[in-house]
mmCIF file of C-alpha atoms in Angstrom:
data_model
loop_
_atom_site.group_PDB
_atom_site.id
_atom_site.type_symbol
_atom_site.label_atom_id
_atom_site.label_comp_id
_atom_site.label_asym_id
_atom_site.label_seq_id
_atom_site.Cartn_x
_atom_site.Cartn_y
_atom_site.Cartn_z
ATOM 1 C CA UNK A 1 0.000 0.000 0.000
ATOM 2 C CA UNK A 2 3.047 2.269 0.213
ATOM 3 C CA UNK A 3 3.615 2.044 -3.553
ATOM 4 C CA UNK A 4 2.887 5.188 -5.577
ATOM 5 C CA UNK A 5 -0.705 5.334 -6.820
ATOM 6 C CA UNK A 6 -1.457 6.842 -10.227
ATOM 7 C CA UNK A 7 -4.134 9.528 -10.282
ATOM 8 C CA UNK A 8 -6.110 11.169 -13.065
ATOM 9 C CA UNK A 9 -5.068 14.045 -15.288
ATOM 10 C CA UNK A 10 -6.724 17.324 -16.197
ATOM 11 C CA UNK A 11 -6.583 19.447 -19.333
ATOM 12 C CA UNK A 12 -3.756 21.467 -17.779
ATOM 13 C CA UNK A 13 -1.640 18.436 -16.941
ATOM 14 C CA UNK A 14 -2.184 16.012 -19.848
ATOM 15 C CA UNK A 15 1.548 15.630 -20.511
ATOM 16 C CA UNK A 16 2.493 15.036 -16.872
ATOM 17 C CA UNK A 17 2.667 11.839 -14.856
ATOM 18 C CA UNK A 18 0.532 12.073 -11.702
ATOM 19 C CA UNK A 19 0.752 9.905 -8.642
ATOM 20 C CA UNK A 20 0.435 9.989 -4.901
ATOM 21 C CA UNK A 21 3.614 8.965 -3.125
ATOM 22 C CA UNK A 22 3.463 8.055 0.546
ATOM 23 C CA UNK A 23 6.711 8.901 2.305
ATOM 24 C CA UNK A 24 7.408 8.585 6.023
ATOM 25 C CA UNK A 25 8.199 11.767 7.925
ATOM 26 C CA UNK A 26 11.082 10.143 9.792
ATOM 27 C CA UNK A 27 11.271 10.485 13.576
ATOM 28 C CA UNK A 28 7.927 11.305 15.185
ATOM 29 C CA UNK A 29 7.528 12.580 18.747
ATOM 30 C CA UNK A 30 4.164 11.828 20.351
ATOM 31 C CA UNK A 31 3.496 13.672 23.629
ATOM 32 C CA UNK A 32 0.472 12.255 25.407
ATOM 33 C CA UNK A 33 -1.920 13.634 28.006
ATOM 34 C CA UNK A 34 -2.830 12.364 31.462
ATOM 35 C CA UNK A 35 -6.453 11.649 30.514
ATOM 36 C CA UNK A 36 -6.899 8.746 28.076
ATOM 37 C CA UNK A 37 -3.126 8.180 28.264
ATOM 38 C CA UNK A 38 -3.067 4.896 26.319
ATOM 39 C CA UNK A 39 -5.590 5.851 23.649
ATOM 40 C CA UNK A 40 -4.097 9.274 22.925
ATOM 41 C CA UNK A 41 -0.583 7.849 22.614
ATOM 42 C CA UNK A 42 -1.683 4.653 20.884
ATOM 43 C CA UNK A 43 -3.817 6.112 18.114
ATOM 44 C CA UNK A 44 -1.098 8.391 16.704
ATOM 45 C CA UNK A 45 1.473 5.617 17.272
ATOM 46 C CA UNK A 46 -0.498 3.289 14.991
ATOM 47 C CA UNK A 47 -0.511 5.927 12.262
ATOM 48 C CA UNK A 48 3.172 6.680 12.726
ATOM 49 C CA UNK A 49 4.141 3.001 12.480
ATOM 50 C CA UNK A 50 1.825 2.409 9.512
ATOM 51 C CA UNK A 51 3.430 5.405 7.787
ATOM 52 C CA UNK A 52 6.891 3.894 8.200
ATOM 53 C CA UNK A 53 8.153 6.284 10.884
ATOM 54 C CA UNK A 54 10.243 5.725 13.968
ATOM 55 C CA UNK A 55 8.532 7.039 17.076
ATOM 56 C CA UNK A 56 9.386 8.428 20.477
ATOM 57 C CA UNK A 57 6.494 8.261 22.948
ATOM 58 C CA UNK A 58 6.368 10.717 25.843
ATOM 59 C CA UNK A 59 3.621 9.658 28.278
ATOM 60 C CA UNK A 60 2.331 12.140 30.826
ATOM 61 C CA UNK A 61 4.169 12.257 34.136
ATOM 62 C CA UNK A 62 0.772 12.861 35.752
ATOM 63 C CA UNK A 63 -0.204 9.266 34.883
ATOM 64 C CA UNK A 64 2.849 7.479 36.332
ATOM 65 C CA UNK A 65 1.343 3.977 36.436
ATOM 66 C CA UNK A 66 0.478 4.171 32.749
ATOM 67 C CA UNK A 67 3.906 5.609 31.922
ATOM 68 C CA UNK A 68 5.554 2.699 33.756
ATOM 69 C CA UNK A 69 3.326 0.139 32.042
ATOM 70 C CA UNK A 70 4.176 1.591 28.619
ATOM 71 C CA UNK A 71 7.873 1.683 29.506
ATOM 72 C CA UNK A 72 7.708 -2.012 30.430
ATOM 73 C CA UNK A 73 5.403 -3.238 27.639
ATOM 74 C CA UNK A 74 6.463 -1.284 24.539
ATOM 75 C CA UNK A 75 9.972 -2.844 24.366
ATOM 76 C CA UNK A 76 8.482 -6.268 25.002
ATOM 77 C CA UNK A 77 6.071 -6.130 22.049
ATOM 78 C CA UNK A 78 7.429 -3.532 19.611
ATOM 79 C CA UNK A 79 10.779 -3.209 17.879
ATOM 80 C CA UNK A 80 12.966 -0.994 20.076
ATOM 81 C CA UNK A 81 14.765 0.301 16.976
ATOM 82 C CA UNK A 82 11.511 1.933 15.856
ATOM 83 C CA UNK A 83 9.558 2.755 19.040
ATOM 84 C CA UNK A 84 10.975 4.138 22.276
ATOM 85 C CA UNK A 85 9.372 5.503 25.446
ATOM 86 C CA UNK A 86 10.804 8.605 27.120
ATOM 87 C CA UNK A 87 9.692 9.513 30.649
ATOM 88 C CA UNK A 88 10.081 12.720 32.577
ATOM 89 C CA UNK A 89 8.408 15.885 33.746
ATOM 90 C CA UNK A 90 8.251 19.402 32.318
ATOM 91 C CA UNK A 91 12.034 19.983 32.429
ATOM 92 C CA UNK A 92 12.826 16.735 30.623
ATOM 93 C CA UNK A 93 10.104 17.446 28.070
ATOM 94 C CA UNK A 94 11.503 20.954 27.482
ATOM 95 C CA UNK A 95 14.949 19.431 26.937
ATOM 96 C CA UNK A 96 13.454 16.839 24.602
ATOM 97 C CA UNK A 97 11.764 19.570 22.544
ATOM 98 C CA UNK A 98 15.166 21.141 21.857
ATOM 99 C CA UNK A 99 15.952 18.121 19.695
ATOM 100 C CA UNK A 100 14.976 18.007 16.039
ATOM 101 C CA UNK A 101 12.050 15.770 15.135
ATOM 102 C CA UNK A 102 10.422 15.319 11.751
ATOM 103 C CA UNK A 103 6.882 15.527 13.129
ATOM 104 C CA UNK A 104 5.420 16.267 16.578
ATOM 105 C CA UNK A 105 1.992 15.151 17.743
ATOM 106 C CA UNK A 106 0.842 16.767 20.998
ATOM 107 C CA UNK A 107 -2.376 16.312 22.967
ATOM 108 C CA UNK A 108 -2.970 18.531 25.972
ATOM 109 C CA UNK A 109 -3.412 22.095 27.138
ATOM 110 C CA UNK A 110 -3.270 25.227 25.023
ATOM 111 C CA UNK A 111 -0.538 26.645 27.265
ATOM 112 C CA UNK A 112 1.813 23.696 26.686
ATOM 113 C CA UNK A 113 0.706 23.503 23.039
ATOM 114 C CA UNK A 114 2.177 26.979 22.528
ATOM 115 C CA UNK A 115 5.473 25.797 24.027
ATOM 116 C CA UNK A 116 5.503 22.751 21.737
ATOM 117 C CA UNK A 117 4.720 24.919 18.695
ATOM 118 C CA UNK A 118 7.449 27.420 19.549
ATOM 119 C CA UNK A 119 10.031 24.652 20.000
ATOM 120 C CA UNK A 120 8.990 22.966 16.738
ATOM 121 C CA UNK A 121 9.182 26.247 14.837
ATOM 122 C CA UNK A 122 12.924 26.488 15.541
ATOM 123 C CA UNK A 123 13.397 23.409 13.311
ATOM 124 C CA UNK A 124 10.406 24.072 11.005
ATOM 125 C CA UNK A 125 8.935 20.811 12.273
ATOM 126 C CA UNK A 126 5.315 20.100 11.328
ATOM 127 C CA UNK A 127 3.069 19.779 14.373
ATOM 128 C CA UNK A 128 -0.372 18.364 15.045
ATOM 129 C CA UNK A 129 -1.833 19.940 18.175
ATOM 130 C CA UNK A 130 -4.912 18.402 19.754
ATOM 131 C CA UNK A 131 -5.738 21.007 22.364
ATOM 132 C CA UNK A 132 -8.378 21.005 25.057
ATOM 133 C CA UNK A 133 -10.529 24.009 25.580
ATOM 134 C CA UNK A 134 -13.882 25.440 26.422
ATOM 135 C CA UNK A 135 -16.938 23.517 25.293
ATOM 136 C CA UNK A 136 -19.912 25.806 25.823
ATOM 137 C CA UNK A 137 -23.457 24.528 25.590
ATOM 138 C CA UNK A 138 -26.421 26.537 24.369
ATOM 139 C CA UNK A 139 -29.860 25.350 25.432
ATOM 140 C CA UNK A 140 -32.713 27.205 23.785
ATOM 141 C CA UNK A 141 -36.400 27.298 24.668
ATOM 142 C CA UNK A 142 -37.322 24.646 22.066
ATOM 143 C CA UNK A 143 -35.609 21.707 23.791
ATOM 144 C CA UNK A 144 -36.872 19.220 26.333
ATOM 145 C CA UNK A 145 -35.068 20.710 29.345
ATOM 146 C CA UNK A 146 -35.203 17.504 31.412
ATOM 147 C CA UNK A 147 -33.673 15.441 28.578
ATOM 148 C CA UNK A 148 -31.039 18.128 27.851
ATOM 149 C CA UNK A 149 -30.029 18.221 31.531
ATOM 150 C CA UNK A 150 -29.673 14.415 31.661
ATOM 151 C CA UNK A 151 -27.581 14.339 28.495
ATOM 152 C CA UNK A 152 -25.342 17.180 29.637
ATOM 153 C CA UNK A 153 -24.824 15.566 33.041
ATOM 154 C CA UNK A 154 -23.942 12.261 31.365
ATOM 155 C CA UNK A 155 -21.451 13.902 29.009
ATOM 156 C CA UNK A 156 -19.899 16.051 31.724
ATOM 157 C CA UNK A 157 -19.243 13.031 33.949
ATOM 158 C CA UNK A 158 -17.933 10.772 31.156
ATOM 159 C CA UNK A 159 -14.528 9.450 32.248
ATOM 160 C CA UNK A 160 -15.124 11.084 35.653
ATOM 161 C CA UNK A 161 -15.142 14.532 34.039
ATOM 162 C CA UNK A 162 -11.626 14.057 32.639
ATOM 163 C CA UNK A 163 -12.598 14.589 29.016
ATOM 164 C CA UNK A 164 -11.266 17.600 27.163
ATOM 165 C CA UNK A 165 -14.522 18.016 25.246
ATOM 166 C CA UNK A 166 -16.821 17.916 28.271
ATOM 167 C CA UNK A 167 -19.579 20.545 28.133
#
């Protein structure tokens, strides 16, 4: 599936050869959050591996049991030449961000997202930021207020309220 795929031509490009070429970025840094720590490291890891990249995972120091589990399990089940786990707090992460990566995937706060973006800009590294934020809810006079309240309460307490898109 990594082979180039030919695509159609237009009147402007009849004499050209068109194809989509899938190239790995190279070394990908994935910085995960404390909430959903396995899912929000694992999902981008799957894409990074499928794309042919090597990956450095940085689990949140606020979820130490998960960070330890990943540190123990990743080398047991994945090739250590292509996937590594790096642990540490804010200072270690700041030091890590001084290094050049080919792509950075960050999930977390807007404040730290700005730090990640600034560090990446020094190397012109592409970044995907998945940032938490405000999730306002508007309830107008047309809704069933009892049903709206139940649904909002359910969504707000999903994952014990530790969801970045909670209303």
